[in-house]
Short mmCIF file of C-alpha atoms and ligand atoms in Angstrom, two decimals:
data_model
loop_
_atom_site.label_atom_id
_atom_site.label_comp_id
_atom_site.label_asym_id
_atom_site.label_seq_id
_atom_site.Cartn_x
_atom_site.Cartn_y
_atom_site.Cartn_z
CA UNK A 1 0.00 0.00 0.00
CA UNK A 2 0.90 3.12 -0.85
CA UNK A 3 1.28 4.90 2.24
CA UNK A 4 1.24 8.60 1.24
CA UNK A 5 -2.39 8.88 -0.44
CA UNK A 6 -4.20 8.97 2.62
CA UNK A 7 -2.52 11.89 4.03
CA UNK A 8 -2.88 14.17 1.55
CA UNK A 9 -6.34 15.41 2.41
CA UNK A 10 -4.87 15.90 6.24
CA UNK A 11 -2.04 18.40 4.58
CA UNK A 12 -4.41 19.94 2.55
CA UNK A 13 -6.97 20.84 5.42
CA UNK A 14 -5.14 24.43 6.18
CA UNK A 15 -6.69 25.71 3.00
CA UNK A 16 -9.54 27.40 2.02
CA UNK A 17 -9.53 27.19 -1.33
CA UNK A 18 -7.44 25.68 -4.20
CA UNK A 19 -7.15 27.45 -7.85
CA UNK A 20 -5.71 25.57 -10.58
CA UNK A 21 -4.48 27.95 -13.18
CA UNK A 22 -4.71 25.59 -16.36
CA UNK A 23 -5.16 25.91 -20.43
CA UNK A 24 -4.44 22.71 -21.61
CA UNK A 25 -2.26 25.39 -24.49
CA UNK A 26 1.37 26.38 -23.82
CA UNK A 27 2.24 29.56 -23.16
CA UNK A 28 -0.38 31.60 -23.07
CA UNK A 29 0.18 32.96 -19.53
CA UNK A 30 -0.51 30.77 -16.90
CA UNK A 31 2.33 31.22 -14.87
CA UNK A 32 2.30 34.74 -15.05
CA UNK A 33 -1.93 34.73 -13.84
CA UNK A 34 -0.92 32.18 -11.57
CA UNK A 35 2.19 33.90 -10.23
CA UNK A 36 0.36 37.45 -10.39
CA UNK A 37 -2.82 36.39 -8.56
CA UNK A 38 -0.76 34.86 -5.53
CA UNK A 39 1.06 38.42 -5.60
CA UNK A 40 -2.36 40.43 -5.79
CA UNK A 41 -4.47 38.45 -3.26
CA UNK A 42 -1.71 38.59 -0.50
CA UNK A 43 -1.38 42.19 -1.00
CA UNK A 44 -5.16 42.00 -0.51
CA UNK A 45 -4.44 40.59 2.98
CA UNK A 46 -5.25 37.01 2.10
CA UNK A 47 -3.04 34.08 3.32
CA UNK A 48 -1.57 32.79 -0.10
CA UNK A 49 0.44 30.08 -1.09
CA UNK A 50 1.52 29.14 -4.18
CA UNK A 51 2.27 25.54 -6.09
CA UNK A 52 4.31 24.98 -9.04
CA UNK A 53 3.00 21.96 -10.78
CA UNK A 54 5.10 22.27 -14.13
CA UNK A 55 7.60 19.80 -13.55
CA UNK A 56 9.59 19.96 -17.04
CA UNK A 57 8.99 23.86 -17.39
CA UNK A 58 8.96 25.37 -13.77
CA UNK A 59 8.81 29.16 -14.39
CA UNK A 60 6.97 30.64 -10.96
CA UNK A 61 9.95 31.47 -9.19
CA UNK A 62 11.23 32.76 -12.01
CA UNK A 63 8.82 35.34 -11.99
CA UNK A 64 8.65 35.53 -7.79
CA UNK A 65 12.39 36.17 -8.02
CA UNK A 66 13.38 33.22 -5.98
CA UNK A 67 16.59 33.81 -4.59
CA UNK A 68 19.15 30.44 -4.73
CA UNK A 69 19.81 30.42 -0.61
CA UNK A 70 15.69 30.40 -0.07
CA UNK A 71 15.03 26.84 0.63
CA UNK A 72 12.23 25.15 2.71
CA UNK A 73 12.62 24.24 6.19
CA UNK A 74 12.25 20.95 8.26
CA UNK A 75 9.70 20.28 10.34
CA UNK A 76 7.82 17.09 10.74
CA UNK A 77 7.60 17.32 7.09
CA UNK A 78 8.45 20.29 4.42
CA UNK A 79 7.60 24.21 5.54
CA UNK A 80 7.24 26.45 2.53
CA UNK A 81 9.55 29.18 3.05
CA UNK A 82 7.56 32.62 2.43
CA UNK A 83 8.37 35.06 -0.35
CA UNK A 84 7.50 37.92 -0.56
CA UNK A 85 4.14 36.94 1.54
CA UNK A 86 3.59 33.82 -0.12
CA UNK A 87 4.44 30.56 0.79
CA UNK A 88 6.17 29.11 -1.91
CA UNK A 89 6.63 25.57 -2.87
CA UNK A 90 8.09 24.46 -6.10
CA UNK A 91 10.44 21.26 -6.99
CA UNK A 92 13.28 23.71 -8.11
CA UNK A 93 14.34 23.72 -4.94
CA UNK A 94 15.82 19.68 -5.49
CA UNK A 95 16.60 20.05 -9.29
CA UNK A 96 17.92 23.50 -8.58
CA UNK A 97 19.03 24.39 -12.13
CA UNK A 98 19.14 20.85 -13.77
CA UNK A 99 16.09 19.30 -16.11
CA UNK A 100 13.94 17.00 -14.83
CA UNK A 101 13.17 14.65 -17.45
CA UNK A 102 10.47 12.57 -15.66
CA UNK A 103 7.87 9.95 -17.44
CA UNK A 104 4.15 9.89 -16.67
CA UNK A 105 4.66 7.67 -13.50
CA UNK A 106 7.66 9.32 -12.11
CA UNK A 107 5.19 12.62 -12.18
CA UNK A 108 2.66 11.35 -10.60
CA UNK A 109 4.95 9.80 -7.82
CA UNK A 110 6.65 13.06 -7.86
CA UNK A 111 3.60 15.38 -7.27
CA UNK A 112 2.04 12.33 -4.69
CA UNK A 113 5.58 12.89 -2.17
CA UNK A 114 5.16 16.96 -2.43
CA UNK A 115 1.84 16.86 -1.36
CA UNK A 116 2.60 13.94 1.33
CA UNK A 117 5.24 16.42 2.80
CA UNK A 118 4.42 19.84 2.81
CA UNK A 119 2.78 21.44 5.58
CA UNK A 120 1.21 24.35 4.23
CA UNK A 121 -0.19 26.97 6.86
CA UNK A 122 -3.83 27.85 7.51
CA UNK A 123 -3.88 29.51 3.90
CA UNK A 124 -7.39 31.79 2.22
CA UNK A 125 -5.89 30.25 -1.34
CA UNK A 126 -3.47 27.79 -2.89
CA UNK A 127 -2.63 29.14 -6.34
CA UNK A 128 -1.86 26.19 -8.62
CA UNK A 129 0.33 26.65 -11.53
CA UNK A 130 -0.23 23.99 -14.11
CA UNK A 131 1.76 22.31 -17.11
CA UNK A 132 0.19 22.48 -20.48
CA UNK A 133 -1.70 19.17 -21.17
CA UNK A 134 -4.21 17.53 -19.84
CA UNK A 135 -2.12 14.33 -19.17
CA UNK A 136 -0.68 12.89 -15.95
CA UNK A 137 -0.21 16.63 -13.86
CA UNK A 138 -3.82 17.78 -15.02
CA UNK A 139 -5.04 14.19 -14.01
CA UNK A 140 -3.05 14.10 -10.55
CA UNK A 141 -4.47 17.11 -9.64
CA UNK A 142 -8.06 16.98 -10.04
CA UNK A 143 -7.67 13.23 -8.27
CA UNK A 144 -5.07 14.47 -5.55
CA UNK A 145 -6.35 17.69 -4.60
CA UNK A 146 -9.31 18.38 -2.31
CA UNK A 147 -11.80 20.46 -4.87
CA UNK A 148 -9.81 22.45 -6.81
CA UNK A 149 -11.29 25.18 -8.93
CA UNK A 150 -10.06 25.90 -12.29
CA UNK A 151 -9.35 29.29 -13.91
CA UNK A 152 -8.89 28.98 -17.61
CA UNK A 153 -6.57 31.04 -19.67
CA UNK A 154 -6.20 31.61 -22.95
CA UNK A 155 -5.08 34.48 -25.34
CA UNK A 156 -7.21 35.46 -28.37
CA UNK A 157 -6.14 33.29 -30.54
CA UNK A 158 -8.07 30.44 -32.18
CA UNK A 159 -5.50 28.30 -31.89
CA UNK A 160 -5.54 28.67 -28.35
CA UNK A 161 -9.55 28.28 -28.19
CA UNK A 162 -9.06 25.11 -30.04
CA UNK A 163 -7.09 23.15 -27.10
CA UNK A 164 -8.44 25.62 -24.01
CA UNK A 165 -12.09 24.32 -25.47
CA UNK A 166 -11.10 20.70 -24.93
CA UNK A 167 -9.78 21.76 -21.33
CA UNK A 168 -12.80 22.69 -20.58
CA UNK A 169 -15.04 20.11 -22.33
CA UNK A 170 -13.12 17.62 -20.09
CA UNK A 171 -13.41 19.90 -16.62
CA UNK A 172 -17.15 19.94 -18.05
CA UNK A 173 -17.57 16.65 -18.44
CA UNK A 174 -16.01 16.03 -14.68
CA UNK A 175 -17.61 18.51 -12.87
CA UNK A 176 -14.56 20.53 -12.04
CA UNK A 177 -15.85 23.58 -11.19
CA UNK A 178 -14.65 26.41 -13.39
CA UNK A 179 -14.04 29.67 -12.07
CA UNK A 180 -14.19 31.26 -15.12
CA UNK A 181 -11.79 32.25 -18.74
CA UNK A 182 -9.14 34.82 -17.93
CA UNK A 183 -8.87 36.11 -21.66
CA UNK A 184 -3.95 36.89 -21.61
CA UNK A 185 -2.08 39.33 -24.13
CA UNK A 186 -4.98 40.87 -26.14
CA UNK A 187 -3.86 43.38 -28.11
CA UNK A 188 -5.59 46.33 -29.95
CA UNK A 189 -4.98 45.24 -33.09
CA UNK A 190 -6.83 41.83 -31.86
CA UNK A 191 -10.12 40.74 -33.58
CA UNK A 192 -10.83 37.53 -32.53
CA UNK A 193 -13.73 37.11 -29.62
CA UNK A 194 -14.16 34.50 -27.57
CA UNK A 195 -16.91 31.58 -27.65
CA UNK A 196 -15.96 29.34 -25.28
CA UNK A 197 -19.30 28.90 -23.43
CA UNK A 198 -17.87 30.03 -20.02
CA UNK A 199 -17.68 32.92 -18.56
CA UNK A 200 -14.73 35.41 -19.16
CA UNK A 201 -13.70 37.12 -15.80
CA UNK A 202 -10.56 39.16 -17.04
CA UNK A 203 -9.48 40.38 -20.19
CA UNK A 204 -5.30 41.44 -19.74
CA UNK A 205 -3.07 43.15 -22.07
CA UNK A 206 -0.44 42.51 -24.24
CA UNK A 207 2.15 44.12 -21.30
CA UNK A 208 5.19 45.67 -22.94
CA UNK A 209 6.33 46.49 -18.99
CA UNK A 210 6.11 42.54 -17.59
CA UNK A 211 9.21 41.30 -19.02
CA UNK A 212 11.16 43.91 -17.20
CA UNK A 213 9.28 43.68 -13.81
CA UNK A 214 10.06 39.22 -13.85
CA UNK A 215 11.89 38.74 -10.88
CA UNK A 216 10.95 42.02 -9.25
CA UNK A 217 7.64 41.69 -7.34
CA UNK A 218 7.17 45.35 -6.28
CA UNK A 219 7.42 46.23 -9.80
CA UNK A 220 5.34 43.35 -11.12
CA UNK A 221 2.49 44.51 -8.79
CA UNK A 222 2.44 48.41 -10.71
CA UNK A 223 1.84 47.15 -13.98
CA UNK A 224 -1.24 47.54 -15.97
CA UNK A 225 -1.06 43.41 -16.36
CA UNK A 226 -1.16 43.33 -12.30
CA UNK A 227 -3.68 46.39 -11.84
CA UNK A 228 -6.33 44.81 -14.09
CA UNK A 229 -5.60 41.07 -12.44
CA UNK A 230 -6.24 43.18 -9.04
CA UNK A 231 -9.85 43.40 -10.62
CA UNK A 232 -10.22 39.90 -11.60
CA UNK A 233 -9.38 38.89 -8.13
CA UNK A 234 -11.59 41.29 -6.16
CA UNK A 235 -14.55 39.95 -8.05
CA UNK A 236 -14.00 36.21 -7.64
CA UNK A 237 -12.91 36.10 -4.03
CA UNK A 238 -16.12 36.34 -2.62
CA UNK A 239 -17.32 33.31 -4.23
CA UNK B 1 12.83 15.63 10.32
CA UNK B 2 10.54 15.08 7.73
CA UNK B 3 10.30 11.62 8.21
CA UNK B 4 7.66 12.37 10.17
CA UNK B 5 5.52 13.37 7.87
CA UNK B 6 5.90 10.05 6.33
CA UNK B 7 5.56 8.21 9.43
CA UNK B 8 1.83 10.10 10.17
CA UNK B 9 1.25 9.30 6.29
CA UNK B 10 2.03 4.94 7.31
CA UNK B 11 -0.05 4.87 10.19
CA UNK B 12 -3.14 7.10 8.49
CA UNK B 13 -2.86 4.14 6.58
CA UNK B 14 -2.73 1.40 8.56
CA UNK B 15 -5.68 3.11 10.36
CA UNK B 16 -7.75 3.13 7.30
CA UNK B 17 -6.53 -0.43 6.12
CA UNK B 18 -7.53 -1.77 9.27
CA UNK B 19 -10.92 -0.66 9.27
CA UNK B 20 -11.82 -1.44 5.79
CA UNK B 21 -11.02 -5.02 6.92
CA UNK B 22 -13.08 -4.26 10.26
CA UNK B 23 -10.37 -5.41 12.51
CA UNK B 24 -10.14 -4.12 16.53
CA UNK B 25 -6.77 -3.93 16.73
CA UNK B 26 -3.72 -3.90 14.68
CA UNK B 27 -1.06 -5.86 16.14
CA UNK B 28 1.81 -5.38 13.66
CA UNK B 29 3.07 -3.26 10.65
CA UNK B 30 5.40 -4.17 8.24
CA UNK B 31 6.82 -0.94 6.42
CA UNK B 32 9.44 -1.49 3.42
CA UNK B 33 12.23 0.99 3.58
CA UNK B 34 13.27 1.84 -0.17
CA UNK B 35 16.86 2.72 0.28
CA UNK B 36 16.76 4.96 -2.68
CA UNK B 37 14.82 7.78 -0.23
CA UNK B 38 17.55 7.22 2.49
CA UNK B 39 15.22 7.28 5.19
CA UNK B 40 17.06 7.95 8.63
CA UNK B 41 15.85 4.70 10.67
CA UNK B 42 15.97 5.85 13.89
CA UNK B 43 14.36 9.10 13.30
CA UNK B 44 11.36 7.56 11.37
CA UNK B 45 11.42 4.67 14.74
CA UNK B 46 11.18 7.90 16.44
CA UNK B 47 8.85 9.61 15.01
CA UNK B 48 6.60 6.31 14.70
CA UNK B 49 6.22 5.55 18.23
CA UNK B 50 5.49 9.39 18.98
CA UNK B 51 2.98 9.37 17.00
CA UNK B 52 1.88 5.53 17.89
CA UNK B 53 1.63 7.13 21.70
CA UNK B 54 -1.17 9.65 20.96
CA UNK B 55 -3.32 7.40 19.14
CA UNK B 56 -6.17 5.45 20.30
CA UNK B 57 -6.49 1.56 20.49
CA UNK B 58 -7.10 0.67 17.50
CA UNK B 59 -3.43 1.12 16.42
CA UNK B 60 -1.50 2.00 19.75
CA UNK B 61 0.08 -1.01 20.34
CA UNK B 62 0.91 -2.09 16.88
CA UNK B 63 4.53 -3.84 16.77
CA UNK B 64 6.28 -1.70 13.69
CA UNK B 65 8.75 -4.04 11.62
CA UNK B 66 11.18 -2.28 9.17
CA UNK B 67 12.59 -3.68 6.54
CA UNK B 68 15.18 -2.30 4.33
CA UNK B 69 15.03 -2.66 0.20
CA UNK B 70 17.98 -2.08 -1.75
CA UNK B 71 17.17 0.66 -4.71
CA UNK B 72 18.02 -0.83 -8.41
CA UNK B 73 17.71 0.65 -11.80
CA UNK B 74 17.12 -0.31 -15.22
CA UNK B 75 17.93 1.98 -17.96
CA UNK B 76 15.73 1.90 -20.64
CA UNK B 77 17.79 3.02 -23.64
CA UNK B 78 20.12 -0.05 -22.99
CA UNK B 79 18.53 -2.14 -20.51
CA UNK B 80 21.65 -1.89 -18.04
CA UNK B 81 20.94 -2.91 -14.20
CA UNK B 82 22.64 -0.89 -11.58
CA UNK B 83 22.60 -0.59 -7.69
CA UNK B 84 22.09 2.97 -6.12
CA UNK B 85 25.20 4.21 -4.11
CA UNK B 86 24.48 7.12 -1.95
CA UNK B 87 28.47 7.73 -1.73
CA UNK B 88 28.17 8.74 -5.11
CA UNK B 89 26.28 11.80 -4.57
CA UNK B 90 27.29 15.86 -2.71
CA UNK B 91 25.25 15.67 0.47
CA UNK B 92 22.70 18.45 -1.13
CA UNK B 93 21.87 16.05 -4.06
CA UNK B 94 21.49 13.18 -1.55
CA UNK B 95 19.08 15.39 0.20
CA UNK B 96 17.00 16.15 -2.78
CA UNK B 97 16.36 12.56 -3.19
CA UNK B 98 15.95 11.68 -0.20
CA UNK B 99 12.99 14.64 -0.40
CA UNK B 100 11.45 13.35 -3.50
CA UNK B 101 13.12 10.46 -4.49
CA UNK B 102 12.47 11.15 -8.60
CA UNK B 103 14.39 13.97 -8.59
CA UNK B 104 17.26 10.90 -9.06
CA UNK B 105 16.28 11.35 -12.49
CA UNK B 106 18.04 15.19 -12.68
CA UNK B 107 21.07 13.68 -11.37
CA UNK B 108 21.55 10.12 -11.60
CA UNK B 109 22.99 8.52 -15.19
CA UNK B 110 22.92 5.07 -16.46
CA UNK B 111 26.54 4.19 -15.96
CA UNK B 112 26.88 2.16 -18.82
CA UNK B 113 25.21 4.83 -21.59
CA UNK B 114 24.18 8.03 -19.71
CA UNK B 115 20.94 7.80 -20.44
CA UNK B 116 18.17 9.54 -17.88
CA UNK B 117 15.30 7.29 -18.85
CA UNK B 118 16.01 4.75 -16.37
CA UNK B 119 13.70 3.22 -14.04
CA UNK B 120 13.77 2.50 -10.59
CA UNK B 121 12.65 -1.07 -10.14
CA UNK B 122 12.80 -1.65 -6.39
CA UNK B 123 14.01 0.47 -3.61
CA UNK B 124 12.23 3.96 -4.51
CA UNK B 125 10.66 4.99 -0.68
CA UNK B 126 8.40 4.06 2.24
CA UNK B 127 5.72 1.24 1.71
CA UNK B 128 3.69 -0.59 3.86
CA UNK B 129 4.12 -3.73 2.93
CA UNK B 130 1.65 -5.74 4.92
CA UNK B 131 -1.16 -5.30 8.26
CA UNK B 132 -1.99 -7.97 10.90
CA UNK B 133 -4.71 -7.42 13.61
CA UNK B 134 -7.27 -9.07 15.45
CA UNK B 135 -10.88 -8.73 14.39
N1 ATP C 301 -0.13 39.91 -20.70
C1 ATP C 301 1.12 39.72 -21.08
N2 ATP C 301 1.82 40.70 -21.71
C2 ATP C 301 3.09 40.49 -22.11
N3 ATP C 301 3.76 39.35 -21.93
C3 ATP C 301 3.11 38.36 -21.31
C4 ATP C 301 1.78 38.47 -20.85
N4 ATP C 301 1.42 37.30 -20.27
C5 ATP C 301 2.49 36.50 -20.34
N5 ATP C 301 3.52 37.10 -20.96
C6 ATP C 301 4.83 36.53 -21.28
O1 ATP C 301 4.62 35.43 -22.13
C7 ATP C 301 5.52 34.38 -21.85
C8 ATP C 301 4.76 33.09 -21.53
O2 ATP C 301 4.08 33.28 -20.30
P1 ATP C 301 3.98 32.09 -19.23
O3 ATP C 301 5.28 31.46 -19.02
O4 ATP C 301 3.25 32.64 -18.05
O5 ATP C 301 3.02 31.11 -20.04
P2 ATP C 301 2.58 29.62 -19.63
O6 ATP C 301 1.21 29.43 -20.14
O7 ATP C 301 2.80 29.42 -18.18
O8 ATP C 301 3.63 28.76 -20.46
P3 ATP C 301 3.87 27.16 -20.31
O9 ATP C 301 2.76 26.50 -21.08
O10 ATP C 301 5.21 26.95 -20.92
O11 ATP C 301 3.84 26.85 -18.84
C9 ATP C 301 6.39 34.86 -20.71
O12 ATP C 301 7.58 35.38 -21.24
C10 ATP C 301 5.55 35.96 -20.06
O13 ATP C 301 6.35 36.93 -19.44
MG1 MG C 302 3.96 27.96 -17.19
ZN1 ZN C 303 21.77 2.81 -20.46
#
């Protein structure tokens, strides 16, 4: 028997409420939603933490400007350490800089021995950053963790509505709840509109600004990306 | 210390074993070691009979045997078979592993073709290998 399955839930209890930030699409912006809405909600006073699922591409503390000595602690199990208000886990800190080239089962045993370990603190939100796919991670998580909600992103694209529509066909199909389509990078010139049957709760800009302010949180937080994300996030915490 | 986590995580489910198979009492636990995760024995003994202490009858008593499983991989490019040596490793990259024992795969080659895509075919962490108890 696996021993580590049935204390999962017990770890997870200290939280409120789990967002997966998912698009089934590659880089259309999840990390940076995901990233930005941990940075925006614990400004807002909530108790955040922040997961990075993306095991081959791990990009959130890229972004949180994780600095190398930051590690978690020991303590009948793994403590998150905090930065910059959030607590942090992510499993750069064991492959530090190296590439993790893991197959399906080695994920899934991965992702099963994080969430057996850390000891996350009474927290308002977990903010999930997710891999593209809908394979083993996107599996794992709506099996391993206790309700999650999913935010959707996509950019205006139809090649991005194309897979982000099968996302949410299969979150449909589940009954995943879905928090709603956060609409990344329109620009003016943009056209396209979306039709993917569920609601759209944030529409951000193409940010010239964001690649300047990765790594710089402060700076991250004045950006027009972060000011309209503020929005987003004041209107679904309630629910 | 965070083989306590993973000692809470065997008994939670020894607990939940035991009463799907509506026994009274557990009387002993048999927990494979995987020597690839380089669990420290005698903190995970430790940490087990804490933890035993606090809990009610069902389990509190329960004899805890340990058994130790030597770690062996395959590679998959060439098929080569290899024993894990912790010597081999800095004492940070031991630590990762012994965190999350896949992380191997960021740091560990096959010896006979470097390949990553290996697999680890015994050994990998904790287990709990079998329950007895009284009904
Ligand atoms: N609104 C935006 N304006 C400008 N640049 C953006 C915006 N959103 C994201 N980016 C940039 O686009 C790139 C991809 O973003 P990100 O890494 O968050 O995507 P992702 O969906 O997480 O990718 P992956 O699928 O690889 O995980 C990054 O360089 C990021 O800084
Ligand atoms: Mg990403
Ligand atoms: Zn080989």
């Amino acid at each position: 028997m696996d021993p580590r399955l049935a204390i999962i839930a017990e770890r997870l209890k200290s939280i409120k409420k789990i967002i997966a930030v998912a698009a089934g699409k590659g880089g259309v912006g999840k990390s940076t939603v995901a990233t930005g809405l941990a940075l925006v909600l614990s400004k807002m006073g909530y108790k955040v933490g922040l997961l990075d699922l993306d095991f081959y591409g791990p990009s959130t503390h890229v972004i949180l400007g994780l600095s190398e000595e930051i590690q978690p602690t020991e303590e009948r199990g793994i403590v998150p350490p905090k930065v910059h208000g959030i607590e942090f886990m992510s499993l750069v800190f064991y492959t530090r800089k190296n590439p993790a080239p893991l197959r399906g089962p080695d994920l899934t045993n991965a992702l099963i021995e994080l969430l057996a370990i850390t000891r996350w603190g009474e927290l308002d939100f977990l903010i999930v950053d997710m891999p593209p796919g809908m394979g083993d991670t996107t599996l794992d998580a709506i099996r391993l963790l206790k309700n999650p909600s999913f935010l959707v992103v996509t950019t205006p694209s139809r090649v991005a509505y194309e897979t982000v529509s099968r996302l949410i066909a299969l979150l449909s199909e589940l009954s995943i709840p879905i928090l709603g389509v956060i609409e990344n990078m329109r620009r003016p010139s943009d056209r396209v509109r979306l039709s993917l049957g569920v609601r759209v709760i944030g529409e951000l800009p193409f940010d010239e600004e964001l690649e300047d302010a990765l790594g710089d949180p402060e700076r991250f937080l004045q950006t027009e990306f972060a000011r309209r994300l503020r929005e987003v996030a004041s209107a679904f915490k309630e629910s | 210390m965070h083989e306590w986590a993973l000692a809470e995580a065997v008994i939670a489910t020894a607990k939940r074993a035991a009463r799907e198979k509506k026994l009274r009492r557990i009387t002993e636990i048999t927990v494979k070691l995987g020597e690839l995760q380089q669990i420290e024995r005698t903190v995970f003994e430790f940490a087990l009979e804490q933890i035993l202490a606090q809990e009610d009858a069902l389990v509190r008593h329960a004899k805890v045997v340990l058994e130790t499983e030597r770690a062996r991989f395959r590679c998959r490019a060439c098929h080569h078979e290899w024993a894990f040596e912790t010597e081999h490793f800095a004492p940070e990259i031991a630590e990762a592993i012994h965190f999350v024992p896949e992380i191997a795969h960021a740091y560990v080659r096959c010896p006979s073709c470097r390949s990553p895509d290996f697999e680890v075919i015994a050994g990998r962490g904790v287990w709990l290998a079998s329950l007895k108890g009284e009904e």
